Amino acid sequence: MTQLKYILSKIQLPEQSVKNTIALLNEDCTIPFISRYRKERTGNLDEVQIERIVKFRDEFEILEKRKKTVLKALEEQAVLTAELEHKIGLIQDLSTLEDVYLPFKKSRKTKAEKARQNGLEALAKIIMSQNAKDIDTVAYKYVKGDVASIEDALEGARHIIAEWVNERSDIRHNIRRQLERHAMISTKVVKSKAMDEHAQKFRDYFDWEEALSRIPSHRLLAILRAEKEGFIRLKIEIDHDRALDNIERKILKSNNECSKQIEIAIKDAYKRLLLPSLSNEALQIAKDKADESAINVFAKNLRQLLLGSPLGEKRVLAIDPGFRTGCKVVCLDAQGQLKYNETIYPHPPKSDVTGAIKKISSLADAYKIEAIAIGNGTASRETEALIRKVHFKNDVQVFVVSEAGASIYSASKIAREEFPNYDVTVRGSVSIGRRLQDPLAELVKIDAKSIGVGQYQHDVDQSKLQKQLDVVVENCVNAVGVNINTASKSLLSYVSGIGPKLAENIFNYRNEHGVFQSRTDIKKVPRLGGKAFEQGAAFLRIKDAKNPLDDSAVHPERYVVVSKMAKDLGKSVQELIGNSALLNRIDLKQYCTDAVGLFTLEDIVKELEKPGLDVREQAKVFTFNQNIKTINDLREGQLLPGIVNNITNFGCFVDVGIKESGLIHVSNLSDGFVKDVNEHVSLHQQIIVKVLEVDVPRKRIQLKLHK
């Protein structure tokens, strides 16, 4: 089977679209570039569809690599026949391939192998023929050497038969299907750990049973974590009698002494070989699905977080609140550069409220502050209340900003390079302020796994998680576009076709030669060749450039088309931009060529209407209920403002302004059935919630979305 046919068997997309997409990927084109600037070749496939093509292409390559390894091994053993090679060529999944290869694997010292060495394979074949009348008499002929008795001979023969049963592809497939449809996962607490303090969060699973095919991803991952930590034991089971009956129907052809020996061997094969192997496989498949679901949740959350509302280029005073150690205050200019830092102590034990208010007021005046960003950690509410008491000369907006991952950034190599002369507390405050100005530009500096919007993120396949998160970050960065003259190395590294090394070269070139005046200047960066320019130029923006298209998503390869449109209208390119009346007069069909079709031309006109338009919403001011300070202030029935701070498959968590987040269970998001939590709420969305239940001892809050 070819790569193309394999991919087409997995997804319902036009063959030519898939074929062309694979060709573009093989030319080292990135997903953002292909989805945006090669729509004619892909038939307008979006990023998600292209990502799926990549996924199945990678799957096919793994399968093909394993096939080559198996074929080579079979060839070396001199057992590869034309029929076997053809059979392997048709296989479309790894489990079937391993089943076919199983009888030829060079086994370790198994019971069956030992029996063969004792000369008992011939006896096993006689028993399997099911014709022998007096099996004891036949077995007696094999009593010699290490085989001390008739029972030893029969037992050895049964071990060989058990191995044959285990190696039958049809039998393995049958049990695999039974596990897939009917397997139950059950758990029991390890009695010696039942009272362990750390085990209590898993107490729902001390005695649990559920269909493996229907268990939600978060529950399976929780159970697997509890087992890993030694608090519970789990089992995967099916109807054993049914499984054994199915095997016996395939093998038993008579009712005599031979069939009785085979029955014993079948039970042994099932209990010792088939069930342990295939139930582990079924659990791993379920775990892979749970991983995929959890990774998808994380990816959706991360995308929403990265595309969070930016305040834009405004002068910001940022505060990292604290009690004993004080509140770290920094002043940033509109580009996020640090201008001033200080520590104030408005809270206990020092309680210098007057001094703190005076200092904030004077800093806001001196640095012409337009907005204040307060971290949402310890002492956040108290600091917000303090800021509300300050009388500012100008209108200053106050925002509470998520601190998640700020401490990771402040201790990172990136932060040390940016602020070598400042400690972690100052760097953390700067990060809080910059997150308000531009969440995307700041969050790309932090390992996505440290941002805290995942579900069982440490329990899933880490390489798959990292790969998916990198794709999300890359897609978000390129969807927004990057100002090449202000972007950090971290941000530049995610631009299509750039990567860490070229990002460093761009950064160093900018520091040495000054700002880029045009997109053409980008080609002067060392080692940035034609391919990198093709892939990345349209995602890099240059403000106030001589050519206005340099600050748009129009690709430089299409500037000629735009110039022709303007010339045909008797206007300049500058006059076209933002002029809907002029743009609506353009007959796009006149400009269609083999390389440029309507998809591209429509994108160009849309971009010319609003060049460089930020796809993100503007940041909005938000205030928590000032009367709610701790969980003890909550009452059933209260309506409260809140911010969604995490989304899972079973609901979403909401910050209502206290230490503990409340949960809106999926059943409380809507009166109807909720298929996808993201259809009802988004990360950092400002909502109103109703308090349903408050469990103070367990610090749990149940909420309902109020509409």
XYZ file of C-alpha atoms in Angstrom:
707
model
C 0.000 0.000 0.000
C 1.304 3.438 -0.904
C 1.522 6.363 1.496
C -1.229 8.199 -0.400
C -3.636 5.245 -0.294
C -2.966 4.744 3.417
C -3.784 8.397 4.198
C -6.897 8.355 1.994
C -8.115 5.237 3.840
C -8.014 7.245 7.091
C -9.522 10.585 6.023
C -12.287 11.704 3.692
C -10.500 14.325 1.586
C -10.062 14.719 -2.198
C -7.156 12.639 -3.493
C -5.554 15.534 -5.398
C -5.679 17.774 -2.324
C -3.928 15.141 -0.209
C -1.392 14.385 -2.948
C -0.469 18.046 -3.370
C -0.303 18.611 0.387
C 2.119 15.702 0.791
C 4.243 17.158 -2.029
C 4.348 20.548 -0.274
C 5.255 18.941 3.053
C 8.041 17.031 1.302
C 9.308 20.389 0.014
C 9.712 21.457 3.684
C 6.734 23.801 3.617
C 5.161 24.522 7.011
C 1.517 23.965 7.911
C 0.750 27.710 8.420
C 2.334 28.537 5.050
C 0.525 25.746 3.175
C -2.889 26.528 4.679
C -2.574 30.277 4.024
C -0.580 30.650 0.816
C -1.045 27.429 -1.168
C -4.843 27.139 -1.136
C -5.057 26.477 -4.877
C -2.833 23.419 -4.570
C -4.554 21.999 -1.483
C -8.125 22.811 -2.496
C -8.417 25.237 0.453
C -7.556 22.734 3.199
C -7.322 24.311 6.654
C -4.652 23.797 9.324
C -6.580 21.025 11.092
C -7.002 18.989 7.889
C -3.317 19.412 7.011
C -2.313 18.385 10.547
C -4.317 15.178 10.121
C -2.536 14.449 6.842
C 0.777 14.917 8.683
C -0.396 12.611 11.479
C -1.308 9.760 9.121
C 1.798 10.306 7.008
C 3.907 9.842 10.161
C 1.856 6.776 11.137
C 2.479 5.243 7.710
C 6.217 5.883 7.969
C 6.386 4.177 11.389
C 4.468 1.173 9.999
C 6.700 0.952 6.924
C 9.848 1.175 9.028
C 8.632 -1.671 11.241
C 7.701 -3.738 8.176
C 11.246 -3.390 6.846
C 12.667 -4.518 10.197
C 10.347 -7.561 10.275
C 11.084 -8.524 6.656
C 14.817 -8.281 7.282
C 14.526 -10.471 10.385
C 12.470 -13.070 8.486
C 14.992 -13.021 5.632
C 17.863 -13.594 8.045
C 15.993 -16.574 9.503
C 15.463 -17.915 5.950
C 11.699 -18.197 6.532
C 10.520 -15.357 4.268
C 8.293 -16.685 1.485
C 6.680 -14.735 -1.359
C 3.273 -15.373 0.233
C 4.410 -14.084 3.639
C 6.025 -11.002 2.080
C 2.804 -10.238 0.174
C 0.751 -10.692 3.352
C 2.976 -8.270 5.282
C 2.785 -5.753 2.416
C -1.020 -5.570 2.772
C -1.037 -5.018 6.560
C -2.344 -1.606 7.656
C -1.742 -1.575 11.410
C 1.070 -2.417 13.815
C -0.841 -4.919 15.990
C -1.672 -7.143 12.990
C 1.951 -6.912 11.843
C 3.191 -8.028 15.270
C 0.690 -10.923 15.271
C 2.061 -12.164 11.936
C 5.643 -11.794 13.155
C 5.004 -13.409 16.571
C 5.629 -17.083 15.570
C 9.010 -16.101 14.090
C 10.275 -13.999 16.958
C 13.407 -15.375 18.560
C 11.961 -16.119 21.972
C 13.735 -16.047 25.269
C 13.921 -19.323 27.228
C 10.200 -20.147 27.327
C 8.509 -23.290 28.615
C 7.682 -24.237 25.022
C 11.279 -23.745 23.888
C 12.531 -25.955 26.726
C 9.975 -28.640 25.743
C 11.221 -28.499 22.141
C 14.777 -28.999 23.297
C 13.546 -32.083 25.138
C 12.203 -33.458 21.849
C 8.503 -33.010 22.621
C 7.368 -31.084 19.511
C 6.526 -34.336 17.707
C 4.273 -35.367 20.617
C 2.570 -31.953 20.481
C 1.854 -32.467 16.771
C 0.383 -35.945 17.450
C -1.915 -34.483 20.122
C -2.958 -31.629 17.804
C -3.900 -34.147 15.096
C -6.512 -35.390 17.634
C -6.347 -38.942 16.252
C -4.338 -40.864 18.873
C -6.386 -43.360 20.931
C -4.088 -44.055 23.895
C -2.162 -40.848 24.479
C -0.325 -42.159 27.561
C 1.230 -44.963 25.523
C 2.289 -42.490 22.854
C 3.683 -40.092 25.479
C 5.675 -42.880 27.147
C 7.948 -43.052 24.071
C 9.162 -39.513 24.913
C 10.115 -40.258 28.512
C 13.879 -39.843 28.511
C 16.555 -37.425 29.731
C 14.962 -34.447 31.525
C 11.494 -35.851 30.754
C 11.054 -38.061 33.817
C 7.431 -39.216 33.389
C 4.443 -39.434 31.076
C 2.995 -36.349 32.798
C 6.242 -34.453 32.174
C 5.998 -35.366 28.490
C 2.346 -34.329 28.241
C 2.977 -31.107 30.146
C 5.838 -30.184 27.817
C 3.695 -30.943 24.756
C 0.917 -28.766 26.202
C 3.364 -25.864 26.592
C 4.188 -26.128 22.892
C 0.474 -26.296 21.983
C -0.206 -23.279 24.243
C 2.414 -21.340 22.311
C 0.817 -22.336 18.986
C -2.578 -21.181 20.286
C -1.047 -17.885 21.416
C 0.508 -17.337 17.988
C -2.713 -17.836 15.997
C -3.588 -14.466 14.418
C -7.308 -15.310 14.191
C -7.466 -16.218 17.891
C -5.600 -13.071 18.934
C -7.877 -10.981 16.724
C -10.969 -12.561 18.273
C -9.870 -11.868 21.850
C -8.699 -8.408 20.854
C -12.175 -7.682 19.479
C -13.800 -9.040 22.646
C -11.583 -6.789 24.774
C -12.381 -3.828 22.545
C -16.146 -4.332 22.920
C -16.663 -5.896 26.333
C -13.601 -5.338 28.554
C -14.249 -4.082 32.085
C -11.679 -2.155 34.099
C -11.922 -2.720 37.843
C -9.925 -1.355 40.774
C -9.346 -2.299 44.417
C -7.553 -0.268 47.045
C -4.263 -1.568 48.442
C -5.465 -2.098 52.011
C -2.227 -0.952 53.621
C -2.569 2.393 51.751
C -6.310 2.993 52.295
C -5.767 5.548 55.069
C -2.776 7.246 53.442
C -3.362 11.003 53.241
C -2.186 11.198 49.605
C -4.508 8.331 48.625
C -7.659 10.217 49.604
C -7.897 12.165 46.346
C -8.278 8.773 44.632
C -10.823 7.334 47.067
C -13.545 7.278 44.409
C -11.497 4.495 42.771
C -10.899 2.336 45.866
C -13.580 -0.026 44.556
C -14.531 0.811 40.976
C -15.719 -0.986 37.863
C -16.516 0.412 34.423
C -16.520 -0.560 30.739
C -13.058 0.190 29.332
C -14.560 1.379 26.036
C -16.675 4.029 27.787
C -14.413 5.293 30.552
C -13.780 9.070 30.183
C -10.163 10.050 29.560
C -9.757 12.008 32.800
C -11.002 9.045 34.882
C -8.708 6.532 33.203
C -5.699 8.825 33.639
C -6.613 9.327 37.320
C -6.892 5.540 37.831
C -3.558 4.922 36.116
C -1.914 7.582 38.271
C -3.393 6.016 41.426
C -2.035 2.619 40.349
C 1.395 4.084 39.551
C 1.539 5.650 43.010
C 0.684 2.281 44.558
C -2.724 3.142 46.051
C -4.854 0.763 43.962
C -4.564 -2.373 41.823
C -6.408 -2.622 38.530
C -7.573 -5.466 36.329
C -8.848 -5.707 32.775
C -11.316 -8.562 32.375
C -13.716 -10.090 29.868
C -16.051 -13.100 29.964
C -13.431 -15.863 30.266
C -15.853 -18.709 29.436
C -16.912 -16.987 26.245
C -13.301 -16.365 25.215
C -12.335 -19.995 25.899
C -15.380 -21.304 24.018
C -14.376 -19.242 20.981
C -10.848 -20.671 21.030
C -12.037 -24.250 21.540
C -14.468 -23.998 18.614
C -11.561 -23.042 16.362
C -9.242 -25.864 17.511
C -11.119 -28.855 18.963
C -12.278 -31.306 16.271
C -12.869 -34.427 18.404
C -13.778 -35.606 21.878
C -11.010 -37.918 23.058
C -7.873 -37.983 25.189
C -6.067 -35.651 22.754
C -8.831 -33.030 22.945
C -8.667 -33.127 26.765
C -4.944 -32.318 26.610
C -5.635 -29.530 24.128
C -8.344 -28.092 26.413
C -5.816 -27.864 29.242
C -3.303 -26.222 26.866
C -5.934 -23.710 25.662
C -6.754 -22.673 29.243
C -3.032 -22.280 29.946
C -2.465 -20.284 26.730
C -5.385 -18.018 27.555
C -4.494 -17.377 31.201
C -0.682 -17.254 30.904
C -0.084 -15.811 27.424
C -3.099 -14.385 25.589
C -5.004 -12.501 28.286
C -2.023 -10.772 29.973
C -0.582 -9.673 26.623
C -3.824 -8.563 24.954
C -5.372 -6.967 28.052
C -2.198 -4.877 28.459
C -2.493 -3.970 24.789
C -6.175 -2.991 25.271
C -5.253 -0.861 28.280
C -2.467 0.814 26.294
C -4.883 1.564 23.430
C -7.328 3.072 25.931
C -4.450 5.048 27.470
C -3.418 6.317 24.003
C -6.995 7.480 23.372
C -7.118 9.130 26.805
C -3.787 10.809 26.067
C -5.095 12.081 22.745
C -8.238 13.453 24.392
C -6.265 15.130 27.209
C -3.731 16.555 24.734
C -6.584 17.941 22.604
C -8.062 19.638 25.689
C -4.648 21.090 26.535
C -4.146 22.237 22.927
C -7.551 23.975 22.801
C -6.891 25.680 26.136
C -3.425 26.756 25.086
C -4.726 28.171 21.808
C -7.356 30.225 23.647
C -4.761 31.416 26.157
C -2.226 32.399 23.500
C -4.903 34.235 21.530
C -6.067 36.005 24.682
C -7.037 39.657 24.443
C -4.031 42.009 24.232
C -4.159 45.516 25.666
C -1.744 46.598 22.960
C 1.056 49.145 23.080
C 0.140 50.923 26.319
C 2.352 52.030 29.216
C 1.828 49.576 32.073
C 2.566 49.450 35.792
C 2.746 45.787 36.833
C 2.542 44.415 40.361
C 3.534 40.957 41.617
C 1.627 40.967 44.946
C 2.895 39.547 48.242
C 2.471 39.930 51.996
C 5.695 39.538 53.969
C 8.042 40.026 51.008
C 6.080 43.008 49.702
C 4.653 43.802 46.265
C 7.173 44.037 43.407
C 6.299 47.004 41.182
C 7.675 47.674 37.692
C 6.926 50.346 35.098
C 7.025 49.358 31.417
C 6.915 51.532 28.323
C 4.482 50.815 25.461
C 6.952 48.316 23.939
C 7.337 46.405 27.211
C 10.780 47.775 28.117
C 11.540 48.019 31.848
C 11.818 51.639 32.995
C 11.634 51.389 36.793
C 11.259 48.844 39.608
C 10.610 49.048 43.340
C 9.065 47.098 46.225
C 6.168 48.421 48.316
C 4.796 46.952 51.570
C 1.091 47.794 51.882
C 0.089 44.500 53.537
C 0.879 42.892 56.904
C 3.288 42.704 58.625
C 4.516 46.205 57.561
C 1.077 47.535 56.447
C 2.465 50.743 54.917
C -0.752 51.557 53.054
C -0.192 55.322 52.897
C 3.352 55.000 51.558
C 2.258 52.419 48.977
C -0.625 54.556 47.673
C 1.652 57.607 47.441
C 4.313 55.621 45.556
C 1.834 54.085 43.061
C 0.300 57.503 42.409
C 3.676 59.173 41.780
C 4.896 56.350 39.507
C 1.678 56.440 37.467
C 2.151 60.158 36.994
C 5.901 60.031 36.273
C 5.677 57.256 33.683
C 2.288 58.318 32.232
C 0.843 54.895 33.093
C -2.268 53.891 31.112
C -3.021 50.518 32.755
C -2.140 48.500 35.858
C -1.582 44.742 35.783
C -1.903 42.825 39.074
C -0.812 39.189 39.329
C -3.582 36.847 40.496
C -1.527 34.984 43.127
C -1.122 35.551 46.875
C -2.404 38.964 48.084
C -3.944 39.727 44.677
C -7.372 40.745 45.990
C -5.860 42.872 48.747
C -3.576 44.606 46.246
C -6.481 45.201 43.859
C -8.463 46.784 46.730
C -5.465 49.027 47.481
C -5.178 50.180 43.845
C -8.894 51.061 43.835
C -8.143 53.604 46.607
C -5.490 55.428 44.561
C -6.591 58.705 42.948
C -4.922 58.852 39.537
C -4.620 62.097 37.586
C -5.414 60.308 34.335
C -7.782 57.447 33.493
C -5.947 54.222 34.449
C -7.499 50.810 33.763
C -6.882 48.025 36.294
C -6.510 44.374 35.236
C -5.899 41.150 37.156
C -3.525 38.948 35.147
C -2.819 35.221 35.424
C 0.589 34.502 36.951
C 0.681 30.868 35.732
C 4.207 30.083 34.578
C 5.606 33.549 35.458
C 7.947 32.037 38.062
C 9.148 29.513 35.442
C 9.939 32.371 33.063
C 11.633 34.530 35.720
C 14.168 31.773 36.504
C 14.707 30.791 32.851
C 17.709 31.349 30.584
C 15.554 33.635 28.393
C 14.739 35.883 31.365
C 18.394 35.960 32.485
C 19.433 37.027 28.979
C 16.747 39.749 28.896
C 17.412 41.040 32.426
C 20.895 39.977 33.537
C 21.068 42.689 36.220
C 17.716 41.986 37.898
C 16.518 39.218 40.205
C 13.661 36.778 39.637
C 11.091 38.962 41.423
C 11.603 41.866 39.013
C 11.542 39.537 35.985
C 8.280 37.979 37.227
C 6.637 41.401 37.528
C 7.797 42.357 34.032
C 6.265 39.139 32.684
C 2.915 39.980 34.340
C 2.908 43.440 32.732
C 3.875 42.161 29.313
C 1.170 39.503 29.447
C -1.362 42.287 29.649
C 0.213 44.124 26.700
C 0.559 41.020 24.508
C -0.164 37.562 26.004
C 1.114 35.706 22.941
C 4.485 37.466 22.760
C 5.141 36.783 26.455
C 3.738 33.266 26.824
C 5.829 31.841 23.971
C 8.857 32.312 26.244
C 7.494 29.724 28.672
C 7.342 25.972 28.197
C 3.648 25.465 27.360
C 3.424 22.609 29.885
C 4.206 25.102 32.676
C 1.306 27.422 31.893
C -1.171 25.311 33.878
C -4.085 24.821 31.488
C -3.708 21.061 31.002
C -5.586 18.028 32.263
C -3.356 15.257 33.699
C -0.567 16.743 31.575
C 2.203 14.832 33.376
C 0.457 11.492 32.807
C 0.176 11.652 29.021
C 2.789 10.763 26.404
C 5.209 13.666 26.792
C 6.623 13.592 23.257
C 3.118 13.642 21.710
C 2.105 16.436 24.074
C 5.158 18.537 23.229
C 4.675 17.984 19.503
C 1.014 19.061 19.610
C 1.700 22.098 21.782
C 4.498 23.232 19.466
C 2.039 23.045 16.553
C -0.500 25.140 18.501
C 2.073 27.802 19.379
C 3.315 27.942 15.782
C -0.234 28.259 14.409
C -1.136 31.022 16.888
C 2.026 33.045 16.255
C 1.531 32.891 12.504
C -2.215 33.615 12.732
C -1.426 36.898 14.517
C 1.801 37.810 12.720
C 5.010 39.158 14.247
C 6.534 42.634 14.299
C 10.084 41.755 13.237
C 11.495 44.964 14.737
C 10.237 44.363 18.300
C 9.809 40.573 18.574
C 11.889 38.506 20.991
C 13.994 35.565 19.818
C 11.389 33.224 21.341
C 8.565 34.767 19.322
C 10.588 34.876 16.090
C 11.544 31.204 16.451
C 7.892 30.154 15.987
C 7.462 32.066 12.715
C 6.926 29.739 9.750
C 10.261 28.569 8.312
C 12.419 30.456 10.853
C 13.251 28.293 13.904
C 15.589 29.056 16.845
C 18.872 29.524 14.919
C 17.502 31.926 12.294
C 15.541 33.753 15.029
C 18.836 34.399 16.812
C 20.408 35.595 13.544
C 17.487 38.003 12.935
C 17.716 39.282 16.520
C 21.493 39.815 16.291
C 21.238 41.454 12.840
C 18.582 43.860 14.167
C 20.772 44.796 17.162
C 23.774 45.366 14.904
C 22.181 47.123 11.906
C 19.048 48.684 13.383
C 15.423 48.069 12.430
C 14.382 46.432 9.171
C 13.056 48.989 6.688
C 11.419 46.490 4.315
C 10.721 42.789 3.889
C 13.448 42.699 1.247
C 15.940 43.602 4.006
C 15.134 40.304 5.713
C 17.125 38.511 3.010
C 20.287 40.183 4.342
C 20.136 38.118 7.548
C 22.950 35.516 7.545
C 21.840 31.998 6.533
C 18.272 33.150 5.787
C 17.878 31.717 2.286
C 15.139 31.726 -0.303
C 13.158 28.882 1.279
C 13.057 30.504 4.717
C 12.060 33.830 3.148
C 9.279 32.144 1.149
C 7.917 30.378 4.249
C 8.230 33.242 6.728
C 8.187 36.665 5.071
C 4.397 37.084 4.968
C 4.114 36.383 8.716
C 6.711 39.047 9.566
C 5.372 42.606 9.759
C 7.249 45.887 9.315
C 5.488 48.922 10.769
C 5.655 52.224 8.852
C 7.441 50.572 5.915
C 7.801 52.381 2.607
C 5.701 49.648 0.969
C 2.431 49.422 2.978
C 2.098 45.734 2.016
C 5.097 44.985 4.264
C 2.746 45.495 7.238
C 0.129 43.082 5.919
C -0.436 39.349 5.461
C -0.058 39.693 1.678
C 2.854 37.495 0.608
C 5.714 39.338 -1.190
C 5.315 36.893 -4.103
C 1.867 38.471 -4.697
C 2.879 42.159 -4.521
C 2.920 42.216 -8.338
C -0.757 41.196 -8.437
C -1.718 43.984 -5.990
C 0.294 46.535 -7.992
C -1.531 45.477 -11.174
C -4.920 45.797 -9.433
C -4.018 49.326 -8.297
C -2.646 50.301 -11.746
C -5.791 49.020 -13.510
C -7.863 51.256 -11.219
C -5.538 54.218 -11.815
C -4.605 54.294 -8.145
C -1.559 53.668 -5.954
C -1.309 50.606 -3.693
C -1.565 52.957 -0.701
C -4.915 54.293 -2.007
C -6.275 50.754 -2.289
C -5.647 49.915 1.364
C -8.720 50.249 3.541
C -10.834 51.511 0.620
C -13.712 49.016 0.392
C -15.419 50.923 -2.432
C -12.346 50.617 -4.657
C -11.672 47.013 -3.684
C -15.253 45.991 -4.462
C -14.774 47.223 -8.043
C -12.033 44.676 -8.724
C -13.049 41.741 -10.936
C -10.900 39.020 -9.353
C -11.364 36.606 -12.268
C -9.231 38.918 -14.430
C -6.234 38.203 -12.199
C -6.565 34.407 -12.028
C -3.567 32.424 -13.304
C -2.359 28.839 -12.895
C -0.516 29.866 -9.715
C -3.016 32.408 -8.338
C -6.655 31.439 -8.027
C -9.757 32.915 -6.421
C -8.885 31.567 -2.943
C -5.669 33.604 -2.892
C -7.186 36.672 -4.544
C -10.098 36.766 -2.084
C -7.602 36.560 0.812
C -5.602 39.426 -0.687
C -8.671 41.694 -0.985
C -9.778 40.808 2.551
C -6.301 41.712 3.820
C -6.223 44.992 1.871
C -9.501 46.021 3.514
C -7.976 45.702 7.011
C -4.219 45.118 6.691
C -2.485 43.511 9.671
C -5.814 43.163 11.504
C -5.264 41.433 14.840
C -7.523 38.376 15.070
C -7.672 38.786 18.860
C -10.261 40.743 20.825
C -9.238 43.766 22.871
C -8.627 43.298 26.608
C -11.596 44.168 28.844
C -11.536 45.416 32.431
C -12.984 42.947 34.942
C -13.819 43.194 38.647
C -14.550 40.363 41.108
C -17.244 40.699 43.767
C -15.434 42.799 46.390
C -17.338 41.117 49.266
C -15.988 37.644 48.462
C -12.510 37.213 49.964
C -12.399 33.522 51.023
C -14.371 30.305 50.506
C -16.181 31.030 53.788
C -17.853 34.060 52.159
C -19.618 31.885 49.569
C -23.300 30.966 49.926
C -25.535 28.713 47.825
C -27.555 30.682 45.289
C -25.113 33.614 44.996
C -24.498 35.051 41.518
C -20.847 36.006 41.044
C -18.618 37.313 38.257
C -15.821 34.908 37.363
C -13.124 34.128 34.823
C -12.730 30.684 33.221
C -9.176 29.595 34.096
C -9.129 25.977 32.911
C -11.221 23.745 30.653
C -11.438 19.941 30.861
C -13.591 17.244 29.293
C -15.777 17.140 32.412
C -16.381 20.880 32.730
C -14.457 24.075 33.448
C -12.837 25.737 36.433
C -13.680 29.329 37.293
C -11.768 31.934 39.303
C -14.261 33.872 41.448
C -11.571 35.908 43.187
C -10.529 33.539 45.987
C -7.745 30.988 46.375
C -9.904 28.025 45.303
C -11.343 27.761 41.796
C -14.933 26.546 41.426
C -16.038 23.801 39.032
C -18.862 24.093 36.541
C -19.522 20.428 35.799
C -20.420 19.652 32.196
C -24.013 18.987 33.353
C -24.247 22.551 34.710
C -23.051 24.336 31.566
C -26.388 24.035 29.790
C -29.877 22.661 30.218
C -29.295 20.461 27.168
C -26.632 17.875 26.287
C -23.090 19.272 26.133
C -20.927 17.578 23.524
C -17.953 19.937 23.781
C -17.246 22.244 26.738
C -15.496 24.684 24.373
C -18.791 25.327 22.581
C -20.136 26.938 25.764
C -17.123 28.661 27.355
C -13.619 29.737 26.403
C -10.471 30.222 28.442
C -10.272 33.600 30.238
C -13.889 34.330 29.301
C -15.657 36.634 31.741
C -18.889 34.955 32.918
C -21.530 35.028 35.643
C -21.873 31.877 37.772
C -24.351 30.658 40.341
C -23.033 28.945 43.482
C -24.636 25.497 43.814
C -22.656 23.901 46.632
C -19.738 24.815 48.927
C -17.739 22.061 50.640
C -15.412 24.030 52.942
C -13.519 21.033 54.481
C -12.659 19.619 51.028
C -12.300 23.129 49.536
C -14.650 22.282 46.672
C -17.052 24.701 45.016
C -19.789 23.594 42.592
C -21.017 26.267 40.188
C -23.557 26.654 37.376
C -23.184 28.856 34.299
C -25.730 31.671 34.576
C -27.087 32.940 31.286
